[in-house]
Tab-separated table of N, CA and C in Angstrom:
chain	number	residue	atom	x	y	z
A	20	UNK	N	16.753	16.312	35.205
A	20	UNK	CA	16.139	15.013	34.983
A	20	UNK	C	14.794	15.148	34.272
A	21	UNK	N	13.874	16.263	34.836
A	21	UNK	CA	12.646	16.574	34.235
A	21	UNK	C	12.898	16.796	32.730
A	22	UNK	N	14.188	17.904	32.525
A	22	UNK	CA	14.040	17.894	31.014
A	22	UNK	C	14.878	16.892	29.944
A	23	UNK	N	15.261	16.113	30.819
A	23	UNK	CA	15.380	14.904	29.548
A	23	UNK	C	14.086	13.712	29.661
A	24	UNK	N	13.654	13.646	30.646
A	24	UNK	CA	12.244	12.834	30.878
A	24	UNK	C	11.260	13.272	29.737
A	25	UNK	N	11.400	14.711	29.545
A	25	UNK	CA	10.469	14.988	28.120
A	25	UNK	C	11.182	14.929	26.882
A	26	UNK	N	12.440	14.889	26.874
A	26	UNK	CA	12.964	15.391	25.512
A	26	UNK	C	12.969	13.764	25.052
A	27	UNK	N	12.858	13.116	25.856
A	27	UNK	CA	13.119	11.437	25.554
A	27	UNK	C	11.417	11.335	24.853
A	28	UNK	N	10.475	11.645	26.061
A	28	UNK	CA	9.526	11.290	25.458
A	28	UNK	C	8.860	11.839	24.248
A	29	UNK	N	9.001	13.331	23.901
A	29	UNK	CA	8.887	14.233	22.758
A	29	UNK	C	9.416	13.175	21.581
A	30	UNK	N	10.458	12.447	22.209
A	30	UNK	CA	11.004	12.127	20.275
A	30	UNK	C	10.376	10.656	20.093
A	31	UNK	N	10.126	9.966	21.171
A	31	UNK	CA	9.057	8.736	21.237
A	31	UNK	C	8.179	8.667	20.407
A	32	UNK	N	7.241	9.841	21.164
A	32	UNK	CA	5.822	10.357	20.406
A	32	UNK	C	5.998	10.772	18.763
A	33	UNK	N	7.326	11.341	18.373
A	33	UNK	CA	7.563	11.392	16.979
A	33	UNK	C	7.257	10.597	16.113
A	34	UNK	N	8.503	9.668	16.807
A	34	UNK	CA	8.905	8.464	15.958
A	34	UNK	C	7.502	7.641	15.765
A	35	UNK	N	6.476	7.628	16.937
A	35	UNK	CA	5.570	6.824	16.797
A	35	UNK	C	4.540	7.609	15.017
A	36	UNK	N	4.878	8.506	15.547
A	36	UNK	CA	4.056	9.179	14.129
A	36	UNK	C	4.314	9.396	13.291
A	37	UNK	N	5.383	8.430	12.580
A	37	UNK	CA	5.654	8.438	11.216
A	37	UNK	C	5.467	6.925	10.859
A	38	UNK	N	4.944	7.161	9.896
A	38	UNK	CA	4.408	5.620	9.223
A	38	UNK	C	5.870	5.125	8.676
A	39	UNK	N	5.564	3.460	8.913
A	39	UNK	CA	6.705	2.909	8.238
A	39	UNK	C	6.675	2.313	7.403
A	40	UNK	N	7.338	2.570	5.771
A	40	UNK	CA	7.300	2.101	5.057
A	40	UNK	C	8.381	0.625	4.631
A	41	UNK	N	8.416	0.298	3.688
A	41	UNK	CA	9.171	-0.512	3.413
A	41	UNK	C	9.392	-1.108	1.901
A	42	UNK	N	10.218	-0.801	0.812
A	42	UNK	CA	9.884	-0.942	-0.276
A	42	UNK	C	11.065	-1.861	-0.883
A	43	UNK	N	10.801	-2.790	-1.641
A	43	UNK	CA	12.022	-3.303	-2.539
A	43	UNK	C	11.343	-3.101	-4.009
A	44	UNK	N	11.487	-2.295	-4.795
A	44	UNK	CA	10.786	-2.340	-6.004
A	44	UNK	C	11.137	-3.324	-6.882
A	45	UNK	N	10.275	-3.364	-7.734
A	45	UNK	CA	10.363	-4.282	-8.934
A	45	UNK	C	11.945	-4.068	-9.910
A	46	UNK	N	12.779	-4.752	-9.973
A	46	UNK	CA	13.447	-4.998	-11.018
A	46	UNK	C	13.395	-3.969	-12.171
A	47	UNK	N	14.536	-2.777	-12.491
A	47	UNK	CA	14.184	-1.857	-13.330
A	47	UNK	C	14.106	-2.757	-14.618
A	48	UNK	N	14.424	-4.000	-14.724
A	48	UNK	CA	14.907	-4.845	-15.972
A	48	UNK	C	13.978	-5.767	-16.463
A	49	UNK	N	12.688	-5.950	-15.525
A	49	UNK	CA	11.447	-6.380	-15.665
A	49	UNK	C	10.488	-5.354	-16.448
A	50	UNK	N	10.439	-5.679	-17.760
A	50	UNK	CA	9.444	-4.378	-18.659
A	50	UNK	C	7.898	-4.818	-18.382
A	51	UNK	N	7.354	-4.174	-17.158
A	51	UNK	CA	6.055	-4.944	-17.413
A	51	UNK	C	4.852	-4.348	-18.086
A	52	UNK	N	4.110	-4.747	-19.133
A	52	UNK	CA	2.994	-4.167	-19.904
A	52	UNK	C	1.789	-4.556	-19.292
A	53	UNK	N	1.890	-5.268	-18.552
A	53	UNK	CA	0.383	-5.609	-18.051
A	53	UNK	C	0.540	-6.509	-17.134
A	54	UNK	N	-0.130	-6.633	-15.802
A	54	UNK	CA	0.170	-7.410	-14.469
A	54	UNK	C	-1.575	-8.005	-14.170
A	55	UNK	N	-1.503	-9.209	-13.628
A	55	UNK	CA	-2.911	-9.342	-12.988
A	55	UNK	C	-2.977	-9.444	-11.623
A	56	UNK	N	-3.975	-8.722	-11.202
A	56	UNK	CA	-3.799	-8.525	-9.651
A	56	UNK	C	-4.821	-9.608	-9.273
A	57	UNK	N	-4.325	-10.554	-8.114
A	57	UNK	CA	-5.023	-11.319	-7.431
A	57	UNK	C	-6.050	-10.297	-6.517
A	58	UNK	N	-7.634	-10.675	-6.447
A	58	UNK	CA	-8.469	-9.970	-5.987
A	58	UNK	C	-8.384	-10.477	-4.029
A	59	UNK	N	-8.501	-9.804	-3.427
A	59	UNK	CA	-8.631	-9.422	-2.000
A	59	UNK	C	-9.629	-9.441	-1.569
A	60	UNK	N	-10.804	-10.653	-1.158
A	60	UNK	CA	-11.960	-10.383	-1.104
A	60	UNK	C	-12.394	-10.006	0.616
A	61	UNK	N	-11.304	-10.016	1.368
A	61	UNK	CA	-11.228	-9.597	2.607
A	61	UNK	C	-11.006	-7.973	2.877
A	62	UNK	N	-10.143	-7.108	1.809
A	62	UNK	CA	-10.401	-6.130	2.038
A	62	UNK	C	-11.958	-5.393	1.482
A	63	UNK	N	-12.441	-4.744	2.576
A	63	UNK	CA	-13.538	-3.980	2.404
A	63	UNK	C	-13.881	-2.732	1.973
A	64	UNK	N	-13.010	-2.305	2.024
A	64	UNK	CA	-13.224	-0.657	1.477
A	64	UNK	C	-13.366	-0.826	-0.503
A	65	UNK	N	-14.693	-0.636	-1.384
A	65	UNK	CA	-15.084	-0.684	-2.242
A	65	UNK	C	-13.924	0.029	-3.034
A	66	UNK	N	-13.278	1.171	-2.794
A	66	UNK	CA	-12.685	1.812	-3.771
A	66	UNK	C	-10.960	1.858	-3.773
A	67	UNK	N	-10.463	0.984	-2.782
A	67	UNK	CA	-9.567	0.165	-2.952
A	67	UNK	C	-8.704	-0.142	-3.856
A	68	UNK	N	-9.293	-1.431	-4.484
A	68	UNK	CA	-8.987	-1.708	-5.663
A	68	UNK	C	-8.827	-1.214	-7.118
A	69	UNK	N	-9.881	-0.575	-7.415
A	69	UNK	CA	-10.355	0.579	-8.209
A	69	UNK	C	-9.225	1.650	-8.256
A	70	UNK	N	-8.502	2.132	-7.016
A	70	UNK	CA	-7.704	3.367	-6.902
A	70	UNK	C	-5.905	2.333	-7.225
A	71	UNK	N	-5.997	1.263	-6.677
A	71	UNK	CA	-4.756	0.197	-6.941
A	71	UNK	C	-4.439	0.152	-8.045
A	72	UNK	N	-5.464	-0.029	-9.124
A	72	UNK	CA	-5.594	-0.030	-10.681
A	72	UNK	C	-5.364	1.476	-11.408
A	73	UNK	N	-6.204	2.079	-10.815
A	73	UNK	CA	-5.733	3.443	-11.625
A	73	UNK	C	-4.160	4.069	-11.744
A	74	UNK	N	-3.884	3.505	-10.190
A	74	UNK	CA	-2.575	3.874	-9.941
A	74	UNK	C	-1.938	3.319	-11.108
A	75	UNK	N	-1.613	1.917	-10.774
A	75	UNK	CA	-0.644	1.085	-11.876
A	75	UNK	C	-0.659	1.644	-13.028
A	76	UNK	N	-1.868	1.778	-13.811
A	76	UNK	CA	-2.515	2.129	-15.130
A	76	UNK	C	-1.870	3.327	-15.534
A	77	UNK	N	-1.341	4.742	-14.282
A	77	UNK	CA	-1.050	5.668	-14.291
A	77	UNK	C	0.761	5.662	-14.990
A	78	UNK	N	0.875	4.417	-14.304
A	78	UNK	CA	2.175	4.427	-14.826
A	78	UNK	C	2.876	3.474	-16.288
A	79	UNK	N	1.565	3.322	-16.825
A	79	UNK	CA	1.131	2.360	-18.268
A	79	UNK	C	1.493	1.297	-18.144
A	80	UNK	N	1.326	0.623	-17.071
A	80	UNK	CA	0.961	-0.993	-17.147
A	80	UNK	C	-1.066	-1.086	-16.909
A	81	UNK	N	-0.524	-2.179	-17.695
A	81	UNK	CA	-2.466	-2.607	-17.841
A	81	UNK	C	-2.399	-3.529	-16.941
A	82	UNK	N	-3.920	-3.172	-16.366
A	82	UNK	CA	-4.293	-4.429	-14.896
A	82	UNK	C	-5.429	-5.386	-15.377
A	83	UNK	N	-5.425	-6.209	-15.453
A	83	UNK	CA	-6.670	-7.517	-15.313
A	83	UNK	C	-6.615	-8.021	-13.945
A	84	UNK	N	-8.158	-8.413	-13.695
A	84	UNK	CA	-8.342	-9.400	-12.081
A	84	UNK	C	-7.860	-10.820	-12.826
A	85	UNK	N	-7.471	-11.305	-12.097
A	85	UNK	CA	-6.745	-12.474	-11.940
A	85	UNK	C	-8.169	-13.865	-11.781
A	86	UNK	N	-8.431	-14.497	-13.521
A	86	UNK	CA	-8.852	-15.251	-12.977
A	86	UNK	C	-8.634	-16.473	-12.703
A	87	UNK	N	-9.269	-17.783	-12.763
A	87	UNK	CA	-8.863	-19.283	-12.558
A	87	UNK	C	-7.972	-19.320	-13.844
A	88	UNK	N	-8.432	-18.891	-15.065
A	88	UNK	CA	-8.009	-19.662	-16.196
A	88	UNK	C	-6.968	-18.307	-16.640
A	89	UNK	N	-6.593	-17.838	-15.935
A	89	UNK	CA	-5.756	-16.602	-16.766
A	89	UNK	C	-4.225	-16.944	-16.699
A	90	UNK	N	-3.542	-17.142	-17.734
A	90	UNK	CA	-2.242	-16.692	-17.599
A	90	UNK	C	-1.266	-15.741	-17.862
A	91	UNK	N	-0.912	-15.393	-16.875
A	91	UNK	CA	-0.473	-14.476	-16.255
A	91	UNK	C	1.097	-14.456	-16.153
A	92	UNK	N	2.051	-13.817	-16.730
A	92	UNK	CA	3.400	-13.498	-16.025
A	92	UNK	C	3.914	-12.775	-14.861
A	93	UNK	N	2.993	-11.652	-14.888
A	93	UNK	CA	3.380	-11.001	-13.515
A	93	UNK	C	1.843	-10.749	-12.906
A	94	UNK	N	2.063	-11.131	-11.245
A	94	UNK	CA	0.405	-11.219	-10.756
A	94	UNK	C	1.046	-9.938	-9.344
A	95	UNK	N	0.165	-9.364	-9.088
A	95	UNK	CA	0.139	-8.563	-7.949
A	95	UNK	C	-0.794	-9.208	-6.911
A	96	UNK	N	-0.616	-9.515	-5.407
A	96	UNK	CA	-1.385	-9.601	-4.569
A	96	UNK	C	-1.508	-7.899	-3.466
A	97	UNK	N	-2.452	-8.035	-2.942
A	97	UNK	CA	-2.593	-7.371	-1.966
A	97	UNK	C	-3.244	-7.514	-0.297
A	98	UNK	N	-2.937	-6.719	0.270
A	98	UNK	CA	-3.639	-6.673	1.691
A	98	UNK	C	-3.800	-4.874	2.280
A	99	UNK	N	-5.096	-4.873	3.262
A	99	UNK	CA	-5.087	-3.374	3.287
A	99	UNK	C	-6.104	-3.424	4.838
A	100	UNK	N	-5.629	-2.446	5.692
A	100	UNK	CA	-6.765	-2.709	6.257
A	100	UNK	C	-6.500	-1.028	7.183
A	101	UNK	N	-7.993	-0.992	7.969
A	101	UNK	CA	-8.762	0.473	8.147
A	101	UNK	C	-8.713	-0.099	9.801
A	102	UNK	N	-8.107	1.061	10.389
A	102	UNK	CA	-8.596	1.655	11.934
A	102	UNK	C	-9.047	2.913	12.026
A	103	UNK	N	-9.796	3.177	13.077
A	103	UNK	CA	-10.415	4.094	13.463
A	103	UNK	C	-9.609	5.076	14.470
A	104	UNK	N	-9.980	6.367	14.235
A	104	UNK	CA	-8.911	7.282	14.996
A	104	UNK	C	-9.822	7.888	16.257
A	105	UNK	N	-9.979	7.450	17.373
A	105	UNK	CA	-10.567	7.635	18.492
A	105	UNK	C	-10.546	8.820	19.175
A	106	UNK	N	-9.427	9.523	18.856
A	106	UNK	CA	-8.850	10.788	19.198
A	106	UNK	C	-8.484	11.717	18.355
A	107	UNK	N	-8.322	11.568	17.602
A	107	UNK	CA	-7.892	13.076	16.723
A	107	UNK	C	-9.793	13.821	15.647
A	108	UNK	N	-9.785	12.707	15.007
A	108	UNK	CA	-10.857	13.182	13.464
A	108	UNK	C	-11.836	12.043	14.325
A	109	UNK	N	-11.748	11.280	14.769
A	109	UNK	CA	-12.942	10.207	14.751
A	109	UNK	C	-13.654	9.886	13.276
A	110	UNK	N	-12.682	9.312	12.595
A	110	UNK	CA	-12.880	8.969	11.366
A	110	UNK	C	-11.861	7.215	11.253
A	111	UNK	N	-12.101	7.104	10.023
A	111	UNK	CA	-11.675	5.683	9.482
A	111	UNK	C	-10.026	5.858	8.410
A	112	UNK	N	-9.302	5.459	9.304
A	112	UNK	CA	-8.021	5.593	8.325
A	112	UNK	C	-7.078	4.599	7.784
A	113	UNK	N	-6.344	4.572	6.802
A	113	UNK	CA	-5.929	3.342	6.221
A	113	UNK	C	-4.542	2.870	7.545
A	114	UNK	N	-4.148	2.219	7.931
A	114	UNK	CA	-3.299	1.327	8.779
A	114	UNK	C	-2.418	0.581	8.186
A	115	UNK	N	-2.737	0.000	7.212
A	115	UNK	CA	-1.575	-1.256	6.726
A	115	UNK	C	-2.376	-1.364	5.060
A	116	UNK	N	-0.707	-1.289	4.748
A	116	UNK	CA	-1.399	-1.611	2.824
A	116	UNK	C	-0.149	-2.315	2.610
A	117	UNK	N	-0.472	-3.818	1.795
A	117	UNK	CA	0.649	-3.976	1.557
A	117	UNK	C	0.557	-4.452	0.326
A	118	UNK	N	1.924	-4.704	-0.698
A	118	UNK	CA	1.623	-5.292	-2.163
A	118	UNK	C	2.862	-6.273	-2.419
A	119	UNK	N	2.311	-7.300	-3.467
A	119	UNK	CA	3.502	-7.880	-3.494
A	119	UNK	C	3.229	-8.347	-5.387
A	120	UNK	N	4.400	-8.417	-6.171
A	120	UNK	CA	4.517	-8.920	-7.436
A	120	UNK	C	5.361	-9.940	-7.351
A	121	UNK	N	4.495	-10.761	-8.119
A	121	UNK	CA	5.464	-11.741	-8.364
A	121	UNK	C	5.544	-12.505	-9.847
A	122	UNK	N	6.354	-12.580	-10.651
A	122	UNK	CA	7.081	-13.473	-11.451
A	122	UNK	C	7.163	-14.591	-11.971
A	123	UNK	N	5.832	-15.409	-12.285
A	123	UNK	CA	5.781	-17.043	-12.150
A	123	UNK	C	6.124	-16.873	-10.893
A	124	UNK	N	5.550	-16.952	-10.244
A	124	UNK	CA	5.268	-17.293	-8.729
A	124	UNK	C	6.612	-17.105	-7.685
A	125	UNK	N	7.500	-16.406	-8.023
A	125	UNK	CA	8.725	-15.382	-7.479
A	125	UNK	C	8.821	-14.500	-7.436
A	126	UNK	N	8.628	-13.716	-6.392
A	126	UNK	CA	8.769	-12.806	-5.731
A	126	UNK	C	9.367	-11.942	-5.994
A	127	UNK	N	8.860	-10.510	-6.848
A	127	UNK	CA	10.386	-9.730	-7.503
A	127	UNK	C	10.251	-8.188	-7.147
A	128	UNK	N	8.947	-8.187	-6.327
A	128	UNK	CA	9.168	-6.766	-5.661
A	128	UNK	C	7.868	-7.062	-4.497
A	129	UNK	N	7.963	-6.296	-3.386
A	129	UNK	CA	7.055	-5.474	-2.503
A	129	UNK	C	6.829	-4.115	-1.983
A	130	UNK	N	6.030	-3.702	-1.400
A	130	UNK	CA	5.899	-2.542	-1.033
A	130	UNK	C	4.581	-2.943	0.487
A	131	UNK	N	5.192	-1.941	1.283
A	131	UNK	CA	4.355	-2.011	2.881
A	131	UNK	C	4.186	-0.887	3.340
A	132	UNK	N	3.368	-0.406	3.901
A	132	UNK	CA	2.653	0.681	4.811
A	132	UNK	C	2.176	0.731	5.937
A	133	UNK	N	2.869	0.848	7.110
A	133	UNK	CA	2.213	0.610	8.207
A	133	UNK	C	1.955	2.243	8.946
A	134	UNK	N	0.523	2.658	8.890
A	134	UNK	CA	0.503	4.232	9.761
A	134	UNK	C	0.993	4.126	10.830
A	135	UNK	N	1.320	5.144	11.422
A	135	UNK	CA	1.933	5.863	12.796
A	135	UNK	C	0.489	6.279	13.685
A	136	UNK	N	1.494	6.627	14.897
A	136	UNK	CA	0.164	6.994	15.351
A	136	UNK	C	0.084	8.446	15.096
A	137	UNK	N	-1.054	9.289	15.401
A	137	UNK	CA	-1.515	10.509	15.573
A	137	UNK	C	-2.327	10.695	14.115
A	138	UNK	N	-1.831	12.224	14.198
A	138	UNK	CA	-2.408	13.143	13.184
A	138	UNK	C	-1.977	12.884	11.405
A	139	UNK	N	-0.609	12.325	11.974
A	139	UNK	CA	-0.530	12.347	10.503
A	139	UNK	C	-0.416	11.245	9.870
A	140	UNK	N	-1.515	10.145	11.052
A	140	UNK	CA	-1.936	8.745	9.963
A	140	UNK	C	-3.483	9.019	9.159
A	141	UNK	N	-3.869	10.354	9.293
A	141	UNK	CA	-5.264	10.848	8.506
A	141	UNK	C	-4.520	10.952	7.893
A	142	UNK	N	-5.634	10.700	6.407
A	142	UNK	CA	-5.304	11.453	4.675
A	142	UNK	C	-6.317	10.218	3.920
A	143	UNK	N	-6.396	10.600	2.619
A	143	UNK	CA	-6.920	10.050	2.009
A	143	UNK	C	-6.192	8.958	1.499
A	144	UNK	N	-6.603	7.681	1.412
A	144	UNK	CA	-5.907	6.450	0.938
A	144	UNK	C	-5.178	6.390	-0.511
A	145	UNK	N	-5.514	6.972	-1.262
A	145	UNK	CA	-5.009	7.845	-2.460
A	145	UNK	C	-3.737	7.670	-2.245
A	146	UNK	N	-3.344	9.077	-1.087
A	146	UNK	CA	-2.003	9.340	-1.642
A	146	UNK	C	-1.359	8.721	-0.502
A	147	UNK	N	-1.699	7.527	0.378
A	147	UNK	CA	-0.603	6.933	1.379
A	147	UNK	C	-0.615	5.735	0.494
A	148	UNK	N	-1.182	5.479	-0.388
A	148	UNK	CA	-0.637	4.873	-1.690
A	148	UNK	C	0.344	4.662	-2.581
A	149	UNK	N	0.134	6.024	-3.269
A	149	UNK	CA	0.523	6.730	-4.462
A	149	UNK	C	2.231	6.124	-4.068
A	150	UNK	N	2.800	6.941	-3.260
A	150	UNK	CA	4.525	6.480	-2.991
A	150	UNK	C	4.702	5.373	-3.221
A	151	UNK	N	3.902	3.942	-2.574
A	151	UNK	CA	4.220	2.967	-2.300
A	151	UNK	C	4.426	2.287	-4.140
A	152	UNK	N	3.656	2.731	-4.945
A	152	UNK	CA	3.111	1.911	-6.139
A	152	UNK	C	4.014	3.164	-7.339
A	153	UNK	N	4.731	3.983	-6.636
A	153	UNK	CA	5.470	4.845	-7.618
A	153	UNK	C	7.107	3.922	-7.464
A	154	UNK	N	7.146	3.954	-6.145
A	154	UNK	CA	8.328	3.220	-6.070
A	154	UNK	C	8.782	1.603	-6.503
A	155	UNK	N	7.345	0.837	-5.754
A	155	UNK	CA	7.653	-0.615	-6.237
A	155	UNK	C	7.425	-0.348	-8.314
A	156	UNK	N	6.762	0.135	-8.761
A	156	UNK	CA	7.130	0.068	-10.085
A	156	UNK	C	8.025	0.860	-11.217
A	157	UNK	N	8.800	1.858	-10.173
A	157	UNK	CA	9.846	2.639	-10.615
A	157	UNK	C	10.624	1.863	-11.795
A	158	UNK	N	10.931	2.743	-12.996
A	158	UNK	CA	11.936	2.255	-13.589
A	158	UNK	C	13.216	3.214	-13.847
């Protein structure tokens, strides 16, 4: 009984520590040259956005901020947000990133990130990124 009481809980504690993603990418049939990303003035982390853009850019679509008067065919929104790891690094780690494109105002891809717990929700926001924005703009 003792050793399935751990082997149950061993794979608990796993599962809890893998982040869950969730991706429907963009339409391989959507050629996009340039997207405007709606700005996030709730997320706080300064370099954020900055790293959102490089990404895209990486994969040769051009980014503009999204303004009142801009029109726009394809707009990106976002959301992102930072917990603190109390136990492992006692540092600040990304938790939830999420993105969404849309199409004249339809919905034609997302991408989500939710960390796990432990050790291996540290890393640099970079690359718990990088997957999410390789896949939603895969062609």
């Amino acid at each position: 009984m003792k050793k399935t009481a751990a082997l149950t809980s061993a794979l608990l504690l796993g599962a809890c520590a893998s982040p869950l993603t969730r991706i429907e990418p963009v339409p391989a049939t959507e050629n996009i040259s340039q997207i405007c990303i709606k700005e996030n003035t709730k997320v706080f982390m300064d370099d954020f956005l900055p790293e959102v853009r490089k990404q895209i850019e990486e994969r040769n679509i051009k980014t503009e901020l999204l303004t009142p008067n801009a029109v726009c065919e394809y707009v990106m929104s976002y959301d992102a947000q930072w917990s603190w790891d109390w136990f492992w690094t006692f540092s600040v780690y990304l938790s939830l990133a999420e993105f969404s494109v849309t199409k004249n105002n339809q919905q034609i891809g997302m991408a989500s990130y939710t960390a796990g717990l432990g050790p291996a929700a540290i890393g640099r926001t970079q690359n718990k990124i990088r997957p999410l924005l390789i896949e939603l703009f895969r062609k």
